[in-house]
């Protein structure tokens, strides 16, 4: 792309789409081919003046120590570049390049940012305005594809509807460093604990019905239950767009519950996409989203990255104090008996182990707070071309067709490091939608449109004796087999006990841990 600098006059072409805790999202409405089909993420600053960014925008001394293995991050001249490189070089290999959009940085003037802030302030939720503002001191903004529409950036091919889900943390921690008074974390999802806190602080008026454990359950029924709950109480975790325009959910603050009036309006909005009688369109839409999430397998990869947090914050904080070479404040506040019994061992580990604990914790934090977007468009004839080798996931009422192809490989999966390495090398292949490992059978099942020859070539870079067992259509309704693989896959992350997982000698020289601090990523 040619060098572009957005000026004050360009601000009118960007309209408010929504926002989170750290960023404002704007959609492009102008005519420039460079930005059609794109959205912009602008970083915000807190109105109380607090900021975690170094004065010159580069990494702090301790951050440079933490991310020292990644030379590109260390050489970055600005925080914005560091954050983009983190998505590209850390999260993308872990989650798969087809599922992560790292975007591109575009230069902006201060006048552009100030004009944008003025244009959108009346659309932002009042409580967001009170707590944060556009950071007008930034030199650049992040431009990414608008995943509420198809990638060509137009709607001429027909209507498209997309759903944005914030899955949140999908597992219960079992770290032995969780204090007895916080044992509730072992039995209650993190999301629900936050809900209780928000309700207590009057930030919400109704407890969400959503349970992330259902969404990450690996079962179609569990996923359906989760989607239904998100629809009933979307808050800031569930939004739907029709041809790029929001038709369900809140812009920046969320909608706490779905009233009868809101439900009727959504039914009407679905009319152009869901060819079903009134009153049944929402049910069909929920079924469509459920089938897509279940068949894609993308949540398997997301959960694997979330589970890099093996110590919980209650253990990772001690490793953090090791890194900054300061007396541990947590230990100082505890009794000597409790400190000696639980945490003293963490302050005797080597520095490189402390670095790994903190890096894994921060990478997992990114995966716990990402967004998943899925875009649909109905196929005109509702049929696949004759001779197609793809199986289908379809919604009868809309004649929408989703194509999947499955490749099963035989690979020696000796330990968690083997498995992560295999995930990493396979994820580089274009056209993969999901990867499921079954260590009990030493198999890797890959779905998507990727060339099986390219897949096996990638795997043989790590395991020379890998071979293809079968190539065929994915059986999206083969629930028993899928559930079995999911259970095995989830059970191989080293979280079954407090002791570190065993590592095979062959893997010891291969394992590379990605690292960074940034808490955002967008999964397609």
Short mmCIF file of C-alpha atoms in Angstrom, two decimals:
data_model
loop_
_atom_site.label_atom_id
_atom_site.label_comp_id
_atom_site.label_asym_id
_atom_site.label_seq_id
_atom_site.Cartn_x
_atom_site.Cartn_y
_atom_site.Cartn_z
CA UNK A 1 0.00 0.00 0.00
CA UNK A 2 1.22 3.51 -0.80
CA UNK A 3 2.02 5.69 2.17
CA UNK A 4 -1.16 7.32 3.49
CA UNK A 5 -1.54 9.92 6.21
CA UNK A 6 -5.10 10.57 7.36
CA UNK A 7 -5.88 14.26 7.79
CA UNK A 8 -8.64 16.21 9.53
CA UNK A 9 -10.74 16.25 6.32
CA UNK A 10 -10.80 12.42 6.29
CA UNK A 11 -12.45 12.11 9.72
CA UNK A 12 -15.98 12.48 8.29
CA UNK A 13 -15.57 9.18 6.36
CA UNK A 14 -15.25 7.13 9.56
CA UNK A 15 -18.34 6.32 11.63
CA UNK A 16 -18.68 4.89 15.11
CA UNK A 17 -19.00 1.08 15.20
CA UNK A 18 -18.34 0.31 18.87
CA UNK A 19 -15.65 0.18 21.54
CA UNK A 20 -14.06 -1.88 24.26
CA UNK A 21 -12.03 -1.00 27.30
CA UNK A 22 -8.91 -0.03 25.32
CA UNK A 23 -9.97 0.79 21.75
CA UNK A 24 -12.54 2.65 19.68
CA UNK A 25 -13.73 0.98 16.45
CA UNK A 26 -14.80 3.01 13.40
CA UNK A 27 -16.12 1.78 10.04
CA UNK A 28 -15.25 3.38 6.72
CA UNK A 29 -18.05 4.94 4.64
CA UNK A 30 -16.03 6.84 2.02
CA UNK A 31 -15.03 5.95 -1.53
CA UNK A 32 -11.28 5.35 -1.28
CA UNK A 33 -10.45 1.82 -2.55
CA UNK A 34 -7.71 1.67 0.06
CA UNK A 35 -10.22 1.68 2.94
CA UNK A 36 -13.41 0.19 1.52
CA UNK A 37 -14.29 -2.90 3.55
CA UNK A 38 -12.07 -1.80 6.46
CA UNK A 39 -12.49 -0.72 10.05
CA UNK A 40 -10.18 1.37 12.20
CA UNK A 41 -9.07 0.71 15.76
CA UNK A 42 -8.05 3.83 17.68
CA UNK A 43 -6.50 3.46 21.08
CA UNK A 44 -8.02 5.30 24.02
CA UNK A 45 -6.50 6.88 27.11
CA UNK A 46 -7.99 7.06 30.58
CA UNK A 47 -9.37 10.42 31.67
CA UNK A 48 -7.68 10.03 35.05
CA UNK A 49 -4.34 10.29 33.25
CA UNK A 50 -3.22 6.76 34.07
CA UNK A 51 -1.32 4.98 31.33
CA UNK A 52 0.75 1.82 31.15
CA UNK A 53 2.74 3.13 28.19
CA UNK A 54 6.29 4.35 28.61
CA UNK A 55 6.83 8.07 28.04
CA UNK A 56 8.58 7.53 24.70
CA UNK A 57 6.19 4.79 23.61
CA UNK A 58 8.78 2.01 23.59
CA UNK A 59 9.20 -1.02 25.84
CA UNK A 60 10.24 -0.49 29.44
CA UNK A 61 13.43 -2.04 30.82
CA UNK A 62 11.54 -4.96 32.37
CA UNK A 63 9.46 -5.51 29.24
CA UNK A 64 12.64 -5.70 27.18
CA UNK A 65 13.88 -8.37 29.56
CA UNK A 66 10.61 -10.25 29.31
CA UNK A 67 10.46 -10.20 25.49
CA UNK A 68 14.18 -10.34 24.80
CA UNK A 69 13.91 -13.43 22.58
CA UNK A 70 11.87 -11.53 19.98
CA UNK A 71 14.30 -9.12 18.30
CA UNK A 72 11.62 -7.53 16.11
CA UNK A 73 9.63 -6.41 19.14
CA UNK A 74 12.72 -4.97 20.78
CA UNK A 75 13.66 -3.04 17.65
CA UNK A 76 10.21 -1.50 17.20
CA UNK A 77 10.27 2.32 17.43
CA UNK A 78 6.74 2.69 18.80
CA UNK A 79 4.20 0.94 20.95
CA UNK A 80 1.75 0.66 18.06
CA UNK A 81 4.25 -1.34 16.01
CA UNK A 82 5.07 -3.56 18.97
CA UNK A 83 1.39 -4.37 19.44
CA UNK A 84 0.85 -5.24 15.78
CA UNK A 85 3.97 -7.43 15.70
CA UNK A 86 2.71 -9.23 18.78
CA UNK A 87 -0.48 -10.21 16.97
CA UNK A 88 1.50 -11.24 13.87
CA UNK A 89 4.33 -13.18 15.48
CA UNK A 90 2.81 -14.46 18.73
CA UNK A 91 -0.96 -14.91 18.50
CA UNK A 92 -1.19 -15.81 14.81
CA UNK A 93 1.10 -18.88 15.04
CA UNK A 94 -0.77 -20.08 18.13
CA UNK A 95 -4.31 -19.62 16.81
CA UNK A 96 -3.66 -20.08 13.10
CA UNK A 97 -3.04 -17.35 10.49
CA UNK A 98 -6.44 -17.92 8.88
CA UNK A 99 -8.12 -17.04 12.17
CA UNK A 100 -6.16 -13.91 13.14
CA UNK A 101 -6.16 -10.49 11.50
CA UNK A 102 -3.11 -8.46 12.53
CA UNK A 103 -4.06 -5.54 10.28
CA UNK A 104 -1.81 -2.71 9.11
CA UNK A 105 -0.75 0.58 10.66
CA UNK A 106 -1.66 3.86 8.96
CA UNK A 107 -0.26 7.26 9.95
CA UNK A 108 -2.66 9.92 11.24
CA UNK A 109 -2.39 13.54 12.30
CA UNK A 110 -3.40 14.82 15.71
CA UNK A 111 -6.09 16.92 14.03
CA UNK A 112 -7.62 13.76 12.52
CA UNK A 113 -7.86 12.08 15.92
CA UNK A 114 -9.29 15.19 17.58
CA UNK A 115 -11.91 15.51 14.83
CA UNK A 116 -12.88 11.83 15.13
CA UNK A 117 -13.26 12.21 18.89
CA UNK A 118 -15.59 15.18 18.38
CA UNK A 119 -17.67 13.37 15.74
CA UNK A 120 -18.35 10.22 17.78
CA UNK A 121 -18.75 11.53 21.31
CA UNK A 122 -22.53 11.76 21.03
CA UNK A 123 -22.74 8.08 19.98
CA UNK A 124 -20.55 6.67 22.74
CA UNK A 125 -22.13 5.30 25.95
CA UNK A 126 -22.02 7.94 28.68
CA UNK A 127 -20.04 5.77 31.07
CA UNK A 128 -17.43 5.13 28.38
CA UNK A 129 -17.11 8.87 27.76
CA UNK A 130 -16.69 9.50 31.48
CA UNK A 131 -13.86 6.98 31.80
CA UNK A 132 -11.91 7.29 28.54
CA UNK A 133 -11.19 9.43 25.50
CA UNK A 134 -9.50 9.11 22.11
CA UNK A 135 -5.73 9.20 22.58
CA UNK A 136 -4.88 12.13 20.30
CA UNK A 137 -1.15 11.71 20.93
CA UNK A 138 -0.88 8.56 18.81
CA UNK A 139 0.95 8.67 15.49
CA UNK A 140 -0.93 5.81 13.85
CA UNK A 141 -4.09 3.71 13.92
CA UNK A 142 -4.70 0.05 13.09
CA UNK A 143 -6.66 -0.76 9.93
CA UNK A 144 -8.17 -4.26 9.70
CA UNK A 145 -10.73 -5.94 7.49
CA UNK A 146 -14.36 -5.38 8.37
CA UNK A 147 -15.33 -8.91 9.37
CA UNK A 148 -19.00 -8.01 9.60
CA UNK A 149 -19.03 -8.27 5.78
CA UNK A 150 -17.34 -10.59 3.31
CA UNK A 151 -13.76 -9.89 2.40
CA UNK A 152 -14.41 -8.23 -0.95
CA UNK A 153 -15.90 -5.34 1.02
CA UNK A 154 -19.15 -5.17 -0.95
CA UNK A 155 -22.69 -6.50 -0.60
CA UNK A 156 -23.43 -7.01 -4.30
CA UNK A 157 -23.23 -10.80 -4.00
CA UNK A 158 -26.25 -10.81 -1.69
CA UNK A 159 -27.08 -10.16 1.97
CA UNK A 160 -24.61 -11.19 4.62
CA UNK A 161 -25.08 -11.49 8.33
CA UNK A 162 -22.31 -11.77 10.87
CA UNK A 163 -22.12 -12.46 14.57
CA UNK A 164 -19.52 -11.22 17.03
CA UNK A 165 -18.96 -13.32 20.15
CA UNK A 166 -16.66 -12.60 23.07
CA UNK A 167 -16.19 -16.16 24.38
CA UNK A 168 -14.24 -15.25 27.58
CA UNK A 169 -12.35 -17.85 29.63
CA UNK A 170 -13.42 -21.39 28.77
CA UNK A 171 -11.94 -23.46 31.59
CA UNK A 172 -11.74 -23.67 35.37
CA UNK A 173 -8.25 -23.11 36.85
CA UNK A 174 -6.72 -25.89 38.95
CA UNK A 175 -3.48 -24.19 39.98
CA UNK A 176 -2.23 -25.28 43.38
CA UNK A 177 -1.31 -21.64 44.07
CA UNK A 178 -4.95 -20.57 44.36
CA UNK A 179 -5.53 -19.58 47.99
CA UNK A 180 -8.14 -21.40 50.05
CA UNK A 181 -10.23 -18.23 50.41
CA UNK A 182 -10.38 -18.03 46.59
CA UNK A 183 -11.28 -21.69 46.04
CA UNK A 184 -14.51 -20.61 44.36
CA UNK A 185 -12.42 -20.01 41.21
CA UNK A 186 -12.01 -23.77 40.89
CA UNK A 187 -15.76 -24.35 40.59
CA UNK A 188 -17.21 -21.12 39.13
CA UNK A 189 -16.27 -19.72 35.70
CA UNK A 190 -14.25 -16.51 35.71
CA UNK A 191 -16.96 -14.80 33.64
CA UNK A 192 -19.60 -15.51 36.27
CA UNK A 193 -17.39 -14.21 39.06
CA UNK A 194 -17.01 -10.97 37.12
CA UNK A 195 -20.78 -10.88 36.65
CA UNK A 196 -21.29 -11.08 40.40
CA UNK A 197 -18.82 -8.23 40.93
CA UNK A 198 -20.50 -6.06 38.27
CA UNK A 199 -23.92 -6.73 39.80
CA UNK A 200 -22.59 -5.79 43.25
CA UNK A 201 -21.10 -2.56 41.87
CA UNK A 202 -24.37 -1.75 40.01
CA UNK A 203 -22.59 -1.87 36.63
CA UNK A 204 -25.28 -4.29 35.40
CA UNK A 205 -28.82 -4.86 36.60
CA UNK A 206 -29.18 -8.49 35.55
CA UNK A 207 -26.94 -11.55 35.84
CA UNK A 208 -26.00 -12.97 32.42
CA UNK A 209 -27.34 -16.44 31.60
CA UNK A 210 -24.21 -17.19 29.55
CA UNK A 211 -21.69 -19.77 30.76
CA UNK A 212 -18.43 -19.97 28.74
CA UNK A 213 -17.98 -23.60 29.75
CA UNK A 214 -20.99 -24.44 27.59
CA UNK A 215 -19.51 -22.72 24.53
CA UNK A 216 -16.17 -24.51 25.00
CA UNK A 217 -17.79 -27.87 25.85
CA UNK A 218 -17.17 -29.36 22.41
CA UNK A 219 -20.76 -30.59 22.20
CA UNK A 220 -23.43 -29.23 19.89
CA UNK A 221 -25.99 -29.07 22.71
CA UNK A 222 -23.59 -27.15 24.95
CA UNK A 223 -22.78 -24.66 22.20
CA UNK A 224 -26.47 -24.18 21.40
CA UNK A 225 -27.19 -23.50 25.08
CA UNK A 226 -24.42 -20.90 25.15
CA UNK A 227 -25.62 -19.10 21.99
CA UNK A 228 -29.20 -19.03 23.29
CA UNK A 229 -27.97 -17.52 26.57
CA UNK A 230 -25.91 -14.90 24.75
CA UNK A 231 -28.97 -13.95 22.72
CA UNK A 232 -31.11 -13.66 25.86
CA UNK A 233 -28.54 -11.55 27.76
CA UNK A 234 -26.05 -10.20 25.22
CA UNK A 235 -24.51 -7.44 27.35
CA UNK A 236 -21.19 -6.63 25.61
CA UNK A 237 -20.53 -10.23 24.51
CA UNK A 238 -22.86 -10.81 21.55
CA UNK A 239 -23.63 -8.60 18.56
CA UNK A 240 -25.11 -9.20 15.09
CA UNK A 241 -24.52 -7.19 11.92
CA UNK A 242 -26.54 -7.18 8.70
CA UNK A 243 -24.52 -5.98 5.69
CA UNK A 244 -22.13 -4.27 8.09
CA UNK A 245 -24.81 -2.45 10.12
CA UNK A 246 -25.52 -3.37 13.73
CA UNK A 247 -28.95 -4.99 14.12
CA UNK A 248 -28.60 -6.64 17.53
CA UNK A 249 -26.59 -5.79 20.64
CA UNK A 250 -25.14 -2.55 21.95
CA UNK A 251 -22.60 -0.27 20.27
CA UNK A 252 -20.18 0.32 23.10
CA UNK A 253 -21.95 -0.58 26.29
CA UNK A 254 -23.95 -3.64 25.41
CA UNK A 255 -27.60 -4.58 25.87
CA UNK A 256 -28.31 -6.32 29.16
CA UNK A 257 -31.29 -8.40 28.06
CA UNK A 258 -33.40 -9.03 24.98
CA UNK A 259 -36.90 -7.65 25.42
CA UNK A 260 -39.90 -8.68 23.36
CA UNK A 261 -39.59 -5.48 21.34
CA UNK A 262 -35.90 -6.05 20.62
CA UNK A 263 -36.61 -9.66 19.66
CA UNK A 264 -39.32 -8.62 17.21
CA UNK A 265 -37.03 -6.04 15.60
CA UNK A 266 -34.32 -8.67 15.19
CA UNK A 267 -36.81 -11.09 13.61
CA UNK A 268 -37.67 -8.41 11.06
CA UNK A 269 -33.99 -7.69 10.36
CA UNK A 270 -33.38 -11.40 9.64
CA UNK A 271 -36.08 -11.42 6.97
CA UNK A 272 -33.70 -10.75 4.07
CA UNK A 273 -31.35 -13.57 5.10
CA UNK A 274 -33.36 -16.26 6.91
CA UNK A 275 -36.10 -17.52 4.60
CA UNK A 276 -38.37 -18.69 7.37
CA UNK A 277 -41.77 -17.70 8.75
CA UNK A 278 -41.92 -14.86 11.24
CA UNK A 279 -41.26 -16.08 14.75
CA UNK A 280 -38.92 -18.86 13.61
CA UNK A 281 -36.07 -16.83 12.09
CA UNK A 282 -34.24 -16.24 15.35
CA UNK A 283 -34.36 -19.94 16.18
CA UNK A 284 -32.93 -20.75 12.75
CA UNK A 285 -30.22 -18.12 13.18
CA UNK A 286 -29.15 -19.57 16.53
CA UNK A 287 -29.00 -23.01 14.94
CA UNK A 288 -26.84 -21.63 12.11
CA UNK A 289 -24.36 -20.03 14.50
CA UNK A 290 -24.27 -23.19 16.61
CA UNK A 291 -23.47 -25.38 13.60
CA UNK A 292 -20.74 -23.02 12.40
CA UNK A 293 -19.02 -22.84 15.80
CA UNK A 294 -19.32 -26.59 16.31
CA UNK A 295 -18.02 -27.51 12.86
CA UNK A 296 -15.18 -24.99 12.64
CA UNK A 297 -13.33 -26.28 15.71
CA UNK A 298 -11.76 -22.83 16.20
CA UNK A 299 -12.63 -22.84 19.90
CA UNK A 300 -10.37 -25.87 20.41
CA UNK A 301 -7.35 -23.79 19.41
CA UNK A 302 -8.51 -20.83 21.47
CA UNK A 303 -8.94 -22.98 24.57
CA UNK A 304 -5.48 -24.49 24.12
CA UNK A 305 -3.93 -21.02 24.21
CA UNK A 306 -6.05 -19.97 27.19
CA UNK A 307 -4.75 -22.96 29.09
CA UNK A 308 -1.18 -21.68 28.86
CA UNK A 309 -2.17 -19.99 32.12
CA UNK A 310 -1.20 -22.92 34.33
CA UNK A 311 -0.30 -20.91 37.45
CA UNK A 312 -3.25 -18.50 37.65
CA UNK A 313 -2.59 -14.88 38.60
CA UNK A 314 -2.00 -16.02 42.19
CA UNK A 315 1.08 -17.92 41.07
CA UNK A 316 2.20 -15.74 38.16
CA UNK A 317 2.42 -12.61 40.33
CA UNK A 318 5.31 -14.15 42.28
CA UNK A 319 7.21 -14.83 39.05
CA UNK A 320 6.60 -11.19 38.11
CA UNK A 321 8.33 -9.96 41.25
CA UNK A 322 11.26 -12.25 40.42
CA UNK A 323 11.57 -10.50 37.04
CA UNK A 324 11.52 -6.95 38.41
CA UNK A 325 13.94 -7.95 41.21
CA UNK A 326 11.82 -6.52 44.00
CA UNK A 327 10.60 -8.05 47.27
CA UNK A 328 7.31 -9.81 46.71
CA UNK A 329 4.51 -7.66 48.13
CA UNK A 330 2.13 -10.64 48.18
CA UNK A 331 4.43 -12.76 50.31
CA UNK A 332 5.06 -9.85 52.66
CA UNK A 333 1.32 -9.60 53.34
CA UNK A 334 0.95 -13.30 54.06
CA UNK A 335 1.78 -15.11 57.25
CA UNK A 336 5.14 -16.88 57.35
CA UNK A 337 3.50 -20.29 57.52
CA UNK A 338 1.38 -19.71 54.42
CA UNK A 339 4.30 -18.22 52.51
CA UNK A 340 6.57 -21.14 53.32
CA UNK A 341 3.90 -23.67 52.47
CA UNK A 342 2.68 -22.28 49.14
CA UNK A 343 4.82 -19.67 47.50
CA UNK A 344 8.41 -19.85 48.70
CA UNK A 345 9.35 -22.32 45.95
CA UNK A 346 8.34 -19.81 43.27
CA UNK A 347 11.02 -17.40 44.44
CA UNK A 348 13.80 -19.94 44.04
CA UNK A 349 13.20 -20.81 40.37
CA UNK A 350 15.62 -19.62 37.62
CA UNK A 351 14.92 -16.32 35.87
CA UNK A 352 14.13 -17.97 32.54
CA UNK A 353 11.40 -20.02 34.21
CA UNK A 354 9.90 -16.88 35.75
CA UNK A 355 9.92 -15.25 32.32
CA UNK A 356 8.10 -18.22 30.80
CA UNK A 357 5.42 -18.21 33.52
CA UNK A 358 4.65 -14.51 33.04
CA UNK A 359 4.74 -14.68 29.23
CA UNK A 360 2.40 -17.67 29.13
CA UNK A 361 0.06 -15.92 31.56
CA UNK A 362 -0.11 -12.78 29.40
CA UNK A 363 -0.60 -14.70 26.15
CA UNK A 364 -3.43 -16.64 27.80
CA UNK A 365 -4.95 -13.34 28.96
CA UNK A 366 -5.12 -12.24 25.31
CA UNK A 367 -6.97 -15.43 24.37
CA UNK A 368 -9.41 -14.93 27.24
CA UNK A 369 -10.42 -11.49 26.01
CA UNK A 370 -10.61 -11.81 22.23
CA UNK A 371 -13.52 -11.58 19.81
CA UNK A 372 -14.77 -14.28 17.45
CA UNK A 373 -16.55 -13.12 14.29
CA UNK A 374 -18.39 -15.41 11.86
CA UNK A 375 -19.91 -14.10 8.63
CA UNK A 376 -22.63 -15.88 6.61
CA UNK A 377 -24.24 -15.38 3.24
CA UNK A 378 -26.92 -17.61 1.70
CA UNK A 379 -25.86 -19.58 -1.38
CA UNK A 380 -28.23 -18.69 -4.19
CA UNK A 381 -29.14 -22.21 -5.35
CA UNK A 382 -28.42 -23.87 -2.02
CA UNK A 383 -26.43 -26.60 -3.74
CA UNK A 384 -22.81 -27.58 -4.23
CA UNK A 385 -21.38 -28.01 -7.69
CA UNK A 386 -21.59 -31.54 -9.04
CA UNK A 387 -18.58 -33.66 -8.21
CA UNK A 388 -17.68 -31.64 -5.12
CA UNK A 389 -15.72 -33.56 -2.51
CA UNK A 390 -16.93 -31.34 0.32
CA UNK A 391 -19.43 -32.22 3.01
CA UNK A 392 -21.91 -29.52 4.01
CA UNK A 393 -23.15 -27.77 7.09
CA UNK A 394 -26.41 -26.16 6.07
CA UNK A 395 -29.52 -24.44 7.31
CA UNK A 396 -32.48 -25.74 5.34
CA UNK A 397 -34.50 -22.56 5.69
CA UNK A 398 -31.77 -20.38 4.13
CA UNK A 399 -30.06 -22.85 1.77
CA UNK A 400 -26.73 -21.67 3.15
CA UNK A 401 -23.87 -24.04 2.49
CA UNK A 402 -20.57 -24.35 4.39
CA UNK A 403 -17.84 -26.50 2.86
CA UNK A 404 -15.36 -28.59 4.82
CA UNK A 405 -12.77 -31.16 3.87
CA UNK A 406 -11.01 -33.36 6.43
CA UNK A 407 -7.43 -34.67 6.33
CA UNK A 408 -6.24 -37.11 9.01
CA UNK A 409 -2.49 -37.51 9.62
CA UNK A 410 -0.52 -40.04 11.65
CA UNK A 411 2.02 -38.12 13.76
CA UNK A 412 4.03 -39.13 16.83
CA UNK A 413 2.61 -36.93 19.63
CA UNK A 414 4.82 -37.67 22.58
CA UNK A 415 4.24 -34.72 24.89
CA UNK A 416 2.62 -31.25 25.13
CA UNK A 417 5.60 -29.67 23.37
CA UNK A 418 5.17 -32.04 20.43
CA UNK A 419 1.53 -31.14 20.18
CA UNK A 420 2.12 -27.39 20.27
CA UNK A 421 4.84 -27.69 17.65
CA UNK A 422 2.57 -29.70 15.34
CA UNK A 423 -0.22 -27.13 15.82
CA UNK A 424 2.20 -24.38 14.92
CA UNK A 425 3.66 -25.90 11.74
CA UNK A 426 0.25 -26.96 10.42
CA UNK A 427 -1.39 -23.58 11.12
CA UNK A 428 0.91 -21.98 8.53
CA UNK A 429 -0.96 -23.76 5.72
CA UNK A 430 -3.54 -21.54 4.02
CA UNK A 431 -7.14 -22.81 4.01
CA UNK A 432 -7.27 -24.62 7.36
CA UNK A 433 -10.32 -23.99 9.56
CA UNK A 434 -9.58 -26.33 12.47
CA UNK A 435 -6.93 -28.69 13.84
CA UNK A 436 -7.77 -31.45 16.35
CA UNK A 437 -5.08 -33.63 17.94
CA UNK A 438 -5.80 -37.08 19.36
CA UNK A 439 -2.69 -38.23 21.30
CA UNK A 440 -4.29 -41.57 22.14
CA UNK A 441 -4.16 -42.47 18.44
CA UNK A 442 -1.21 -40.25 17.40
CA UNK A 443 -3.45 -38.54 14.83
CA UNK A 444 -4.05 -34.96 13.71
CA UNK A 445 -7.37 -34.19 11.99
CA UNK A 446 -7.39 -31.07 9.83
CA UNK A 447 -10.55 -29.53 8.33
CA UNK A 448 -10.76 -26.87 5.67
CA UNK A 449 -9.90 -26.35 2.01
CA UNK A 450 -6.12 -26.69 2.43
CA UNK A 451 -4.13 -28.94 0.08
CA UNK A 452 -3.37 -32.23 1.92
CA UNK A 453 0.03 -32.39 0.19
CA UNK A 454 1.00 -29.03 1.68
CA UNK A 455 -0.19 -30.16 5.11
CA UNK A 456 1.92 -33.33 5.11
CA UNK A 457 4.98 -31.40 3.88
CA UNK A 458 4.65 -29.02 6.79
CA UNK A 459 4.27 -31.81 9.36
CA UNK A 460 7.28 -33.69 7.98
CA UNK A 461 9.44 -30.68 8.79
CA UNK A 462 8.91 -31.75 12.40
CA UNK A 463 8.13 -35.47 12.15
CA UNK A 464 9.73 -37.01 9.05
CA UNK A 465 7.74 -40.24 9.34
CA UNK A 466 4.31 -38.58 9.41
CA UNK A 467 1.84 -40.03 6.91
CA UNK A 468 -1.69 -39.38 5.64
CA UNK A 469 -4.28 -41.85 6.93
CA UNK A 470 -7.31 -40.55 5.06
CA UNK A 471 -8.73 -37.67 3.08
CA UNK A 472 -12.46 -37.14 2.90
CA UNK A 473 -15.50 -35.07 3.76
CA UNK A 474 -15.81 -33.86 7.33
CA UNK A 475 -18.55 -35.55 9.33
CA UNK A 476 -19.94 -32.60 11.25
CA UNK A 477 -22.62 -34.77 12.82
CA UNK A 478 -20.22 -37.43 14.05
CA UNK A 479 -20.71 -36.34 17.63
CA UNK A 480 -19.25 -39.34 19.44
CA UNK A 481 -15.94 -39.26 17.59
CA UNK A 482 -15.61 -35.50 17.90
CA UNK A 483 -16.38 -35.48 21.61
CA UNK A 484 -13.80 -38.18 22.23
CA UNK A 485 -11.11 -36.23 20.42
CA UNK A 486 -12.03 -33.04 22.20
CA UNK A 487 -11.68 -34.72 25.59
CA UNK A 488 -8.28 -36.11 24.71
CA UNK A 489 -7.16 -32.82 23.26
CA UNK A 490 -8.18 -30.80 26.30
CA UNK A 491 -6.50 -33.30 28.58
CA UNK A 492 -3.05 -32.92 27.04
CA UNK A 493 -2.23 -29.38 28.11
CA UNK A 494 -0.30 -30.28 31.24
CA UNK A 495 -3.08 -29.03 33.51
CA UNK A 496 -4.16 -32.39 34.91
CA UNK A 497 -1.85 -31.97 37.90
CA UNK A 498 0.19 -29.24 39.55
CA UNK A 499 3.44 -30.88 38.42
CA UNK A 500 5.03 -29.78 35.10
CA UNK A 501 4.23 -32.04 32.10
CA UNK A 502 6.82 -34.57 31.02
CA UNK A 503 8.84 -33.51 27.98
CA UNK A 504 10.28 -35.91 25.45
CA UNK A 505 13.97 -35.48 24.56
CA UNK A 506 13.20 -34.97 20.90
CA UNK A 507 11.07 -31.91 21.63
CA UNK A 508 13.44 -30.23 24.03
CA UNK A 509 15.28 -28.38 21.30
CA UNK A 510 12.17 -27.51 19.27
CA UNK A 511 9.93 -25.76 21.76
CA UNK A 512 9.59 -21.99 21.26
CA UNK A 513 7.26 -19.93 23.44
CA UNK A 514 5.73 -16.83 21.87
CA UNK A 515 5.70 -13.75 24.05
CA UNK A 516 4.19 -10.34 24.55
CA UNK A 517 2.01 -8.24 26.78
CA UNK A 518 -0.73 -7.02 24.48
CA UNK A 519 -4.27 -8.03 25.42
CA UNK A 520 -6.07 -7.86 22.09
CA UNK A 521 -6.56 -10.14 19.17
CA UNK A 522 -9.31 -10.49 16.55
CA UNK A 523 -10.24 -14.02 15.42
CA UNK A 524 -12.02 -14.31 12.20
#
